Amino acid sequence: MIERKTTRQIQVGGVAVGGGAPIAVQSMTNTLTSDVEATVRQIHQLEQAGCEIIRVAVPDLAAARAITAIREQIAIPLIADIHFDSRLAVVAVEHGAQCIRINPGNLGGPDKLARVVAAARLHNAPIRVGVNSGSIEKGLLQEYGYPTPERPDALIESALNNVRLLEQQGFDQIKISIKSSDTLTTIAGYRRLAARTDYPLHLGVTEAGGLIAGTVKSSVALGILLFEGIGDTFRISLTRDPVEEIRVAWELLRSLRIRERGPELISCPTCGRTRIDLFSLAEQVEARLQTMRAPIKVAVMGCVVNGPGEAREADIGIAGGHGVGILFKKGELYRKVPEDQLLAVFLEELERIEAEWGGLQS
């Protein structure tokens, strides 16, 4: 049983963060924020996949002003990502951003920071103090050196120094992130930070890489931290369609038995007995499962010899054969289907299960 570290609770729109609230899954759009139609379309895709908080880049005034129109069309809280320009932080909050991500020390001094804090306070928008290995102040780097697993102090001190700047303004609606592209530095940094503050923490490995490398690095670092009870929100950062970030995030939470959403897919790695295109079949089934909410276990297996037995715990599954596949439930044969109809029949069965589950919830 995972025992989570106790942190303060803040409210990001309608989502509670910290203080024992469910660990929230976040992502970030990669569209031009000023392109409202494209940004809203991508956020809707992310919502459907299970994204609970979304962040958008705000590089200019057009992006900041677009937040109003975006918020009107989405259902999840929106965070504005700000770098250097305090004006953009103020305008973003005034146009509906429900949280802003800043590095308080690089906004141009106390007066500009005070204006940002005043706007955040007026509009009930928390602030995420976000520090990356590449944005640490020169003085801290000279004192502590570049962050490493053995000495991540520069990251931690940078974050806490910036938190103090907000506290000096009488502001405490704060969450913190300290991100590194190195897995072990991320783990060490968050462990030490968690021991020194009770503000909620947002986890992430920055610049993690593509689908494979990014998934592995993020899952190792965040999986260890979450297992140790550290973290209140997190993002899986991938050089990929951000929908993939959400898929990985939920699988990570499921594997740690922290939270579950929708069906779980189990599938065999294939072997010489496989006589169907199992890779394509599994991908198409997995794509359909992303939009389902029924908490079932689904199996896609390569052969009828071992499939039902190896996946006996699955609520429903399919297994391929020579021209004929089977549907099975809890390890027992349910129906034989011609191979060329196997996917269609299986998707129909999943639709029926989803509809029945939805009816029970209403």
Short mmCIF file of C-alpha atoms in Angstrom, two decimals:
data_model
loop_
_atom_site.label_atom_id
_atom_site.label_comp_id
_atom_site.label_asym_id
_atom_site.label_seq_id
_atom_site.Cartn_x
_atom_site.Cartn_y
_atom_site.Cartn_z
CA MET A 1 0.00 0.00 0.00
CA ILE A 2 1.45 3.36 -1.04
CA GLU A 3 1.44 5.96 1.72
CA ARG A 4 1.40 9.41 0.13
CA LYS A 5 3.31 12.32 1.58
CA THR A 6 0.99 14.88 3.15
CA THR A 7 0.94 18.17 1.24
CA ARG A 8 -1.14 21.32 1.23
CA GLN A 9 -4.10 21.43 -1.11
CA ILE A 10 -4.66 24.01 -3.81
CA GLN A 11 -7.44 24.28 -6.35
CA VAL A 12 -6.66 24.41 -10.09
CA GLY A 13 -10.03 25.24 -11.56
CA GLY A 14 -12.28 22.38 -10.53
CA VAL A 15 -9.40 19.99 -9.76
CA ALA A 16 -8.00 19.70 -6.24
CA VAL A 17 -4.22 19.22 -6.16
CA GLY A 18 -2.43 17.93 -3.08
CA GLY A 19 -3.83 17.30 0.37
CA GLY A 20 -4.75 13.70 -0.45
CA ALA A 21 -6.62 14.50 -3.67
CA PRO A 22 -6.23 11.98 -6.51
CA ILE A 23 -2.96 12.40 -8.41
CA ALA A 24 -3.89 14.48 -11.46
CA VAL A 25 -2.82 13.65 -15.01
CA GLN A 26 -1.60 16.62 -17.04
CA SER A 27 -0.41 17.30 -20.55
CA MET A 28 0.50 20.27 -22.75
CA THR A 29 -0.75 21.23 -26.19
CA ASN A 30 1.70 21.56 -29.08
CA THR A 31 -0.54 23.75 -31.25
CA LEU A 32 -0.22 27.51 -31.64
CA THR A 33 -2.26 28.72 -28.70
CA SER A 34 -3.48 31.68 -30.74
CA ASP A 35 -5.03 29.16 -33.16
CA VAL A 36 -8.09 28.61 -30.99
CA GLU A 37 -9.74 26.04 -33.25
CA ALA A 38 -6.68 23.78 -33.44
CA THR A 39 -5.93 24.14 -29.74
CA VAL A 40 -9.48 23.33 -28.68
CA ARG A 41 -9.57 20.35 -31.02
CA GLN A 42 -6.41 18.94 -29.47
CA ILE A 43 -7.64 19.57 -25.93
CA HIS A 44 -10.86 17.70 -26.71
CA GLN A 45 -8.76 14.73 -27.86
CA LEU A 46 -6.78 14.92 -24.65
CA GLU A 47 -9.92 15.18 -22.52
CA GLN A 48 -11.30 12.06 -24.17
CA ALA A 49 -8.05 10.20 -23.43
CA GLY A 50 -8.22 11.17 -19.75
CA CYS A 51 -6.27 14.42 -19.42
CA GLU A 52 -7.39 16.25 -16.27
CA ILE A 53 -5.39 19.50 -16.46
CA ILE A 54 -4.04 21.08 -19.65
CA ARG A 55 -1.19 23.57 -20.10
CA VAL A 56 -0.75 25.87 -23.08
CA ALA A 57 2.28 27.90 -24.15
CA VAL A 58 1.87 31.68 -23.98
CA PRO A 59 4.69 33.19 -26.05
CA ASP A 60 2.86 36.39 -27.03
CA LEU A 61 -0.19 38.55 -26.33
CA ALA A 62 -2.26 36.83 -29.02
CA ALA A 63 -1.82 33.52 -27.17
CA ALA A 64 -2.66 35.09 -23.81
CA ARG A 65 -5.83 36.68 -25.16
CA ALA A 66 -6.89 33.43 -26.86
CA ILE A 67 -7.29 31.77 -23.46
CA THR A 68 -10.78 33.21 -23.01
CA ALA A 69 -12.10 31.57 -26.18
CA ILE A 70 -10.31 28.31 -25.45
CA ARG A 71 -11.68 28.04 -21.92
CA GLU A 72 -15.22 28.57 -23.13
CA GLN A 73 -14.98 25.38 -25.19
CA ILE A 74 -13.17 22.93 -22.87
CA ALA A 75 -14.09 21.10 -19.68
CA ILE A 76 -10.74 20.80 -17.87
CA PRO A 77 -8.65 23.46 -16.08
CA LEU A 78 -6.19 25.45 -18.18
CA ILE A 79 -2.68 26.48 -17.14
CA ALA A 80 -0.74 29.23 -18.94
CA ASP A 81 2.98 28.55 -19.40
CA ILE A 82 4.95 31.81 -19.10
CA HIS A 83 8.63 32.54 -19.61
CA PHE A 84 10.28 35.87 -18.70
CA ASP A 85 7.45 38.27 -19.66
CA SER A 86 5.38 39.36 -16.65
CA ARG A 87 2.88 41.12 -18.94
CA LEU A 88 1.91 37.81 -20.49
CA ALA A 89 1.33 36.28 -17.06
CA VAL A 90 -1.01 39.11 -16.09
CA VAL A 91 -2.92 39.07 -19.38
CA ALA A 92 -3.23 35.27 -19.32
CA VAL A 93 -4.79 35.33 -15.85
CA GLU A 94 -7.07 38.21 -16.80
CA HIS A 95 -8.25 36.17 -19.78
CA GLY A 96 -9.11 33.10 -17.73
CA ALA A 97 -5.99 31.04 -17.06
CA GLN A 98 -6.76 28.99 -13.94
CA CYS A 99 -3.11 28.60 -13.02
CA ILE A 100 0.17 29.98 -14.34
CA ARG A 101 3.53 28.33 -14.59
CA ILE A 102 6.39 30.78 -14.04
CA ASN A 103 9.93 31.03 -12.74
CA PRO A 104 9.45 34.04 -10.41
CA GLY A 105 13.12 34.98 -10.49
CA ASN A 106 13.20 35.67 -14.21
CA LEU A 107 10.17 37.96 -14.51
CA GLY A 108 12.16 41.18 -14.22
CA GLY A 109 12.28 42.04 -10.53
CA PRO A 110 10.04 42.53 -7.47
CA ASP A 111 7.70 45.12 -9.00
CA LYS A 112 6.82 42.97 -11.99
CA LEU A 113 6.45 39.88 -9.83
CA ALA A 114 4.13 41.84 -7.52
CA ARG A 115 1.84 42.64 -10.45
CA VAL A 116 1.72 38.98 -11.44
CA VAL A 117 0.93 37.90 -7.88
CA ALA A 118 -1.77 40.56 -7.57
CA ALA A 119 -3.46 39.31 -10.73
CA ALA A 120 -3.19 35.67 -9.62
CA ARG A 121 -4.68 36.52 -6.22
CA LEU A 122 -7.52 38.55 -7.74
CA HIS A 123 -8.50 35.73 -10.11
CA ASN A 124 -7.86 32.80 -7.70
CA ALA A 125 -5.15 31.36 -9.93
CA PRO A 126 -2.43 29.28 -8.23
CA ILE A 127 1.16 29.59 -9.41
CA ARG A 128 3.43 26.71 -10.31
CA VAL A 129 7.06 27.51 -9.62
CA GLY A 130 8.75 25.59 -12.40
CA VAL A 131 12.51 25.15 -12.38
CA ASN A 132 14.47 23.14 -14.97
CA SER A 133 18.12 22.17 -14.94
CA GLY A 134 18.70 24.57 -17.82
CA SER A 135 17.14 27.59 -16.08
CA ILE A 136 19.03 27.64 -12.78
CA GLU A 137 20.54 30.95 -11.65
CA LYS A 138 24.29 31.32 -12.30
CA GLY A 139 25.06 31.98 -8.65
CA LEU A 140 23.51 28.68 -7.60
CA LEU A 141 25.37 26.81 -10.30
CA GLN A 142 28.63 28.34 -9.09
CA GLU A 143 27.83 27.36 -5.51
CA TYR A 144 26.43 23.86 -6.04
CA GLY A 145 27.44 22.87 -9.56
CA TYR A 146 25.17 21.53 -12.28
CA PRO A 147 22.52 19.19 -10.82
CA THR A 148 23.53 15.54 -10.62
CA PRO A 149 22.02 12.51 -8.85
CA GLU A 150 24.62 12.93 -6.10
CA ARG A 151 24.04 16.66 -5.74
CA PRO A 152 20.75 18.04 -7.06
CA ASP A 153 20.99 21.00 -4.62
CA ALA A 154 21.00 23.74 -7.27
CA LEU A 155 17.57 22.62 -8.51
CA ILE A 156 16.11 22.51 -5.02
CA GLU A 157 17.55 25.82 -3.85
CA SER A 158 16.41 27.56 -7.01
CA ALA A 159 12.87 26.32 -6.50
CA LEU A 160 12.71 27.21 -2.83
CA ASN A 161 14.27 30.64 -3.40
CA ASN A 162 11.60 31.37 -5.97
CA VAL A 163 8.89 30.10 -3.64
CA ARG A 164 10.15 32.57 -1.02
CA LEU A 165 9.71 35.41 -3.52
CA LEU A 166 6.02 34.52 -3.72
CA GLU A 167 5.71 34.06 0.04
CA GLN A 168 7.19 37.52 0.53
CA GLN A 169 4.23 38.80 -1.51
CA GLY A 170 1.89 37.01 0.90
CA PHE A 171 1.04 34.34 -1.70
CA ASP A 172 0.89 30.63 -0.84
CA GLN A 173 -1.29 29.05 -3.55
CA ILE A 174 1.75 27.33 -4.95
CA LYS A 175 2.86 24.05 -6.45
CA ILE A 176 6.44 23.25 -7.38
CA SER A 177 8.27 21.35 -10.10
CA ILE A 178 12.00 20.71 -10.49
CA LYS A 179 12.68 18.98 -13.77
CA SER A 180 15.78 17.40 -15.20
CA SER A 181 16.29 15.35 -18.36
CA ASP A 182 18.27 12.88 -16.25
CA THR A 183 16.23 10.17 -14.57
CA LEU A 184 18.36 9.74 -11.45
CA THR A 185 18.72 13.49 -10.92
CA THR A 186 14.94 13.81 -11.11
CA ILE A 187 14.47 11.11 -8.47
CA ALA A 188 17.10 12.51 -6.11
CA GLY A 189 15.89 16.08 -6.52
CA TYR A 190 12.24 15.38 -5.78
CA ARG A 191 13.10 13.16 -2.82
CA ARG A 192 15.05 15.97 -1.18
CA LEU A 193 12.52 18.63 -2.13
CA ALA A 194 9.65 16.58 -0.68
CA ALA A 195 11.52 16.41 2.62
CA ARG A 196 11.83 20.21 2.77
CA THR A 197 8.39 21.49 1.76
CA ASP A 198 4.73 20.60 2.05
CA TYR A 199 3.66 22.44 -1.08
CA PRO A 200 2.13 20.08 -3.67
CA LEU A 201 4.60 18.79 -6.25
CA HIS A 202 4.20 18.43 -10.00
CA LEU A 203 6.42 15.63 -11.34
CA GLY A 204 8.05 15.33 -14.72
CA VAL A 205 11.20 14.43 -16.63
CA THR A 206 11.88 17.26 -19.05
CA GLU A 207 13.03 16.63 -22.62
CA ALA A 208 12.56 12.92 -22.01
CA GLY A 209 12.58 11.93 -25.69
CA GLY A 210 10.36 10.06 -28.12
CA LEU A 211 7.79 7.38 -27.45
CA ILE A 212 10.16 4.62 -26.32
CA ALA A 213 12.94 6.56 -24.58
CA GLY A 214 10.53 9.09 -23.10
CA THR A 215 8.18 6.45 -21.78
CA VAL A 216 10.98 4.47 -20.17
CA LYS A 217 12.73 7.46 -18.57
CA SER A 218 9.51 9.00 -17.30
CA SER A 219 8.09 5.72 -16.05
CA VAL A 220 11.26 4.87 -14.14
CA ALA A 221 11.64 8.28 -12.48
CA LEU A 222 7.97 9.00 -11.85
CA GLY A 223 7.13 5.41 -11.01
CA ILE A 224 9.72 5.34 -8.24
CA LEU A 225 8.62 8.70 -6.85
CA LEU A 226 4.92 7.88 -6.97
CA PHE A 227 5.59 4.52 -5.31
CA GLU A 228 7.34 6.42 -2.52
CA GLY A 229 4.27 8.64 -2.10
CA ILE A 230 5.82 11.72 -3.71
CA GLY A 231 3.88 13.75 -6.27
CA ASP A 232 0.44 15.33 -6.60
CA THR A 233 0.28 15.93 -10.35
CA PHE A 234 2.48 14.74 -13.19
CA ARG A 235 3.10 14.87 -16.90
CA ILE A 236 4.72 12.27 -19.13
CA SER A 237 6.72 14.42 -21.58
CA LEU A 238 7.09 12.84 -25.02
CA THR A 239 8.19 14.09 -28.41
CA ARG A 240 4.95 12.73 -29.73
CA ASP A 241 1.23 13.41 -30.05
CA PRO A 242 0.34 14.50 -26.49
CA VAL A 243 -2.51 11.97 -26.45
CA GLU A 244 0.24 9.36 -26.12
CA GLU A 245 1.38 11.12 -22.94
CA ILE A 246 -2.02 10.53 -21.39
CA ARG A 247 -2.06 6.87 -22.40
CA VAL A 248 1.31 6.30 -20.76
CA ALA A 249 0.28 8.28 -17.66
CA TRP A 250 -2.77 6.16 -16.98
CA GLU A 251 -0.91 2.93 -17.56
CA LEU A 252 1.69 4.10 -15.06
CA LEU A 253 -0.96 4.85 -12.45
CA ARG A 254 -2.66 1.52 -13.16
CA SER A 255 0.57 -0.46 -12.82
CA LEU A 256 1.15 1.07 -9.37
CA ARG A 257 -2.52 0.49 -8.42
CA ILE A 258 -2.88 4.19 -7.64
CA ARG A 259 -5.71 4.97 -10.05
CA GLU A 260 -7.45 3.19 -12.90
CA ARG A 261 -9.38 4.52 -15.86
CA GLY A 262 -11.18 2.37 -18.40
CA PRO A 263 -10.12 -1.05 -19.67
CA GLU A 264 -6.77 -2.73 -19.18
CA LEU A 265 -5.26 -4.39 -22.25
CA ILE A 266 -3.14 -7.52 -22.03
CA SER A 267 -1.63 -8.99 -25.18
CA CYS A 268 0.98 -11.60 -25.92
CA PRO A 269 4.37 -10.69 -27.47
CA THR A 270 3.77 -13.24 -30.29
CA CYS A 271 5.81 -16.30 -31.15
CA GLY A 272 6.16 -18.80 -33.98
CA ARG A 273 2.61 -20.08 -33.40
CA THR A 274 1.07 -16.71 -34.35
CA ARG A 275 -0.65 -16.78 -37.74
CA ILE A 276 -2.40 -13.41 -37.72
CA ASP A 277 -1.22 -9.80 -37.82
CA LEU A 278 -1.42 -9.46 -34.06
CA PHE A 279 0.49 -6.16 -33.93
CA SER A 280 -2.10 -4.39 -36.07
CA LEU A 281 -4.97 -6.12 -34.29
CA ALA A 282 -3.71 -5.10 -30.85
CA GLU A 283 -3.12 -1.50 -31.95
CA GLN A 284 -6.66 -1.16 -33.30
CA VAL A 285 -8.18 -2.66 -30.17
CA GLU A 286 -6.01 -0.45 -27.98
CA ALA A 287 -7.12 2.65 -29.89
CA ARG A 288 -10.76 1.78 -29.20
CA LEU A 289 -10.09 1.10 -25.52
CA GLN A 290 -8.74 4.63 -25.03
CA THR A 291 -12.25 6.05 -25.33
CA MET A 292 -13.94 3.42 -23.14
CA ARG A 293 -14.71 3.83 -19.44
CA ALA A 294 -15.82 0.32 -18.46
CA PRO A 295 -13.22 -1.05 -15.98
CA ILE A 296 -12.69 -4.39 -17.69
CA LYS A 297 -9.65 -6.46 -18.64
CA VAL A 298 -9.31 -7.13 -22.37
CA ALA A 299 -6.96 -9.65 -24.00
CA VAL A 300 -5.61 -9.88 -27.53
CA MET A 301 -3.74 -13.15 -27.96
CA GLY A 302 -1.89 -14.72 -30.86
CA CYS A 303 -3.15 -18.28 -30.87
CA VAL A 304 -6.15 -20.30 -29.75
CA VAL A 305 -3.91 -22.94 -28.17
CA ASN A 306 -2.55 -20.81 -25.31
CA GLY A 307 -4.57 -17.61 -25.57
CA PRO A 308 -7.59 -18.35 -23.38
CA GLY A 309 -5.49 -20.13 -20.78
CA GLU A 310 -2.77 -17.49 -20.48
CA ALA A 311 -5.39 -14.73 -20.38
CA ARG A 312 -7.86 -16.56 -18.17
CA GLU A 313 -8.29 -13.51 -15.93
CA ALA A 314 -9.46 -11.33 -18.85
CA ASP A 315 -13.13 -10.42 -18.89
CA ILE A 316 -13.14 -10.77 -22.66
CA GLY A 317 -10.55 -11.52 -25.29
CA ILE A 318 -9.78 -12.73 -28.76
CA ALA A 319 -7.24 -15.18 -30.08
CA GLY A 320 -6.20 -15.79 -33.66
CA GLY A 321 -5.87 -19.05 -35.57
CA HIS A 322 -5.74 -20.47 -39.12
CA GLY A 323 -8.55 -18.58 -40.80
CA VAL A 324 -10.71 -18.69 -37.68
CA GLY A 325 -10.41 -16.75 -34.46
CA ILE A 326 -12.22 -17.08 -31.17
CA LEU A 327 -13.80 -14.78 -28.62
CA PHE A 328 -13.41 -15.97 -25.05
CA LYS A 329 -14.62 -14.79 -21.66
CA LYS A 330 -12.79 -15.64 -18.44
CA GLY A 331 -10.83 -18.31 -20.28
CA GLU A 332 -13.90 -20.03 -21.75
CA LEU A 333 -14.79 -20.16 -25.46
CA TYR A 334 -17.62 -17.76 -26.24
CA ARG A 335 -17.75 -17.65 -30.04
CA LYS A 336 -15.84 -18.70 -33.16
CA VAL A 337 -15.47 -16.06 -35.89
CA PRO A 338 -13.91 -16.04 -39.39
CA GLU A 339 -10.55 -14.32 -39.16
CA ASP A 340 -11.50 -11.50 -41.51
CA GLN A 341 -14.45 -10.63 -39.24
CA LEU A 342 -12.67 -11.05 -35.94
CA LEU A 343 -11.85 -7.39 -35.29
CA ALA A 344 -15.27 -6.08 -36.31
CA VAL A 345 -17.12 -8.62 -34.17
CA PHE A 346 -14.85 -7.94 -31.22
CA LEU A 347 -15.33 -4.16 -31.47
CA GLU A 348 -19.09 -4.69 -31.56
CA GLU A 349 -18.84 -6.76 -28.39
CA LEU A 350 -16.80 -4.03 -26.71
CA GLU A 351 -19.43 -1.46 -27.73
CA ARG A 352 -22.11 -3.60 -26.11
CA ILE A 353 -20.10 -3.92 -22.88
CA GLU A 354 -19.47 -0.17 -22.78
CA ALA A 355 -23.16 0.59 -23.33
CA GLU A 356 -24.22 -1.83 -20.59
CA TRP A 357 -21.67 -0.37 -18.17
CA GLY A 358 -22.81 3.15 -19.00
CA GLY A 359 -26.40 2.17 -18.32
CA LEU A 360 -25.45 0.86 -14.89
CA GLN A 361 -23.71 4.16 -14.05
CA SER A 362 -26.65 6.35 -15.02
#
